[in-house]
């Protein structure tokens, strides 16, 4: 049998014959009204308003400011740190003790033992403490500190930072600053406080502070993000003006005062034991940057880096008219157009995959009307710019705490005017049109090879692109992009809303639902995947390829306890199967490294990956024992290999790529699972239900994932007619793994013990993995478990971060509740930024998913979730319109892919299917579920069936 065995069993499909006619694919396109993409009537002020372009390697954010254009760009291989081993050689010696402690209910002891001996190795770990102490000591004698803490010093010329308790200094004009900053504030204290000790409450501070009053030391604390409340002895105070200085040092991530964390309290001062008025000391503080080179922080994994910026000044374009900025999803082109004076100007940007170059075309509507100056910038402290020739600038950089070097070339050619480069700028004068090319590269070759020559690679890339005209580059880009993008179409109605700017549509969507925005979200998800995951490139990380921060949130890594996987959910159903392949390379590299971790941490065969990986393919546990020791990251990734096979039926892929990796992952678990002394079942221990409940024995999610992995082995070994012995060993264990249980609140238990908290609203809903993306819990196979899972999701609630909302769309689709799934779609399509409110989960103006902050997973998970509402194929049959909400009565999709290798075109009216065409790509038997009816067909490869409704 060619069709994969369903990893579900027990579904008997009644055969209902419907009339079938053989037809060529129905090519009628949905009528499009207007522009298919994102557009705005103003330039981007913030990064989350700028428009992303990308070719899998190079990514750029276009702001579109008429007089001061800004293009922030990335090259996906630029990360900090460097190749190294992450596993701790003798960690396995502690495994049985950790397990024993857990089974005795000693979670705290198990966690602290694991914290000490079981976590992976950190970069820069060896010498950090010595270097840190030395650096801090030197700071105390720094002349700027000595001067700054002296109460007599005149600070009137110092810059001012408003500390409103809201945030860290990165949000206050010191982006990406790690180092030491001295803050200073002069306050008047009431006369009646003289002679009293005072309490000084500074809120939480990151990482180290030395606090002084009138030059006298009050306290020194090294405790990242810990609250600082100090006692000032009366003797340190004087009548009238007193000078408080807080010397803050920050080693990693964001630094400074973090007072809001303690809301509603504000930074204040008041007498000890006196019920006096607080004196609030927020507001303006003077500050001075003392040092920006702290020793490298011991970090578990590497962080994805920004690369550079292009700034383009257009003199006289400050007061534009008829402004429009857009991203055309049909062409993958960002356009900015406006009039300055009497002249129309247009800028177009695209990122070409075939030629690996970003291209910008600037056109003036008037002869010789184009004058501008372009220059490079970079947030990396170690960078330099030089002139290569009259049309070209070179940017070279090195990552601070890491091995990688980068280079970029910016080349400008102009028609009808002059181009002239200086050491730092390229100036175009009086041209009709100009074309700008950007190429970038790093010394990264592979995760163990950083020997590349980025400047040479850039030269080759630029020379290659200069051999092509703008038109040739554009045509090649368009042909390449369209070959992927135009495979799929979707219409949910409301196309007339396309005449409204996208940010306004987002704002209005909550009041007047905009179905076309949901359709746009699906296509935008596909666009983002094409822009961030092409064959031969790296898979999308937490931010795809777009990042402007040296310390991006969560390192912009590959978090494998949901995020990295979610990024690829749209690849197969949304007909972009080959974009899945970058992930497969990452999985295979993790398998290589994960073998070392399996041996060192678990004394086991096979491979294991915990909850994160990075550019250097770290697989060992990171961060903390209470959530970093989670063993099923690799097994979850294997699900993607299997899904690729299910959708494509590519048995060569299954045999050569997928099965060896799946087998080795399963091998790990055959060694790792142990018998629970209480229940007698095989359980996964030590592990964790992602970010919930600490280190435990036997989280439900692990068992669901491992069962799914074992079933893959059994199915694949049958399909490939190989490895029977191992398959039967796996089968033997499969039936002994602890089953899912229903708890006393009617919930699906997250753990072995019935301890779920029904008031827990946490974003992770890991124990529902078996519902989605897994498929062992379904209404047909296990209705009680399905009901319990649904109850668990009800307890967790409808709120969440972006990715959590996206996952909930998928869950509600699997529960076959279209209206609830739609509610979650609407939450994901709510504006994340509302004036006067804290940012929330939803979408930024450029429709980037807001965790907040930006994380791209929700874009991908949301797109996949909307499709899951329209078609499901995880139960051995294709379920048409399984969770159609009332709000989408009419619509159509074309080019949807289903497991078993089918392609579906369909339309529906008044909530009923009105047209359905299925193309069988592999000639598998086709089982359809339409309404309550099951229909089965035999098919031939390439056959198109038009199903009569
Ligand atoms: C996990 C999640 C966070 C975030 C991060 C990348 O820690 O709990 O919400 O998505 O990964």
PDB file of C-alpha atoms and ligand atoms in Angstrom, residues 542 554 559 561-563 611 691 762-764 801 803 851 855 857, ligand 1:
ATOM      1  CA  UNK A 542      11.622  33.217  16.775  1.00  0.00           C
ATOM      2  CA  UNK A 554      14.616  34.991  24.130  1.00  0.00           C
ATOM      3  CA  UNK A 559      12.468  27.430  20.989  1.00  0.00           C
ATOM      4  CA  UNK A 561       8.560  23.611  23.138  1.00  0.00           C
ATOM      5  CA  UNK A 562       6.113  25.141  20.640  1.00  0.00           C
ATOM      6  CA  UNK A 563       7.556  28.115  18.745  1.00  0.00           C
ATOM      7  CA  UNK A 611      13.493  23.101  24.802  1.00  0.00           C
ATOM      8  CA  UNK A 691       6.950  26.007  31.737  1.00  0.00           C
ATOM      9  CA  UNK A 762      -1.003  30.121  31.456  1.00  0.00           C
ATOM     10  CA  UNK A 763      -0.261  30.472  27.732  1.00  0.00           C
ATOM     11  CA  UNK A 764       1.180  26.960  27.437  1.00  0.00           C
ATOM     12  CA  UNK A 801       0.229  35.646  23.907  1.00  0.00           C
ATOM     13  CA  UNK A 803       1.383  32.103  19.647  1.00  0.00           C
ATOM     14  CA  UNK A 851       3.617  37.980  21.968  1.00  0.00           C
ATOM     15  CA  UNK A 855       7.486  36.749  17.720  1.00  0.00           C
ATOM     16  CA  UNK A 857       5.243  32.005  15.459  1.00  0.00           C
TER      17      UNK A 857
HETATM   18  C1  LIG B   1       8.699  30.176  25.873  1.00  0.00           C
HETATM   19  C2  LIG B   1       7.335  30.784  25.986  1.00  0.00           C
HETATM   20  C3  LIG B   1       7.365  32.233  25.834  1.00  0.00           C
HETATM   21  C4  LIG B   1       8.098  32.575  24.560  1.00  0.00           C
HETATM   22  C5  LIG B   1       9.454  31.929  24.532  1.00  0.00           C
HETATM   23  C6  LIG B   1      10.181  32.106  23.253  1.00  0.00           C
HETATM   24  O1  LIG B   1       9.481  30.553  26.948  1.00  0.00           O
HETATM   25  O2  LIG B   1       6.738  30.480  27.195  1.00  0.00           O
HETATM   26  O3  LIG B   1       6.040  32.663  25.772  1.00  0.00           O
HETATM   27  O4  LIG B   1       7.367  32.174  23.462  1.00  0.00           O
HETATM   28  O5  LIG B   1       9.333  30.564  24.720  1.00  0.00           O
END
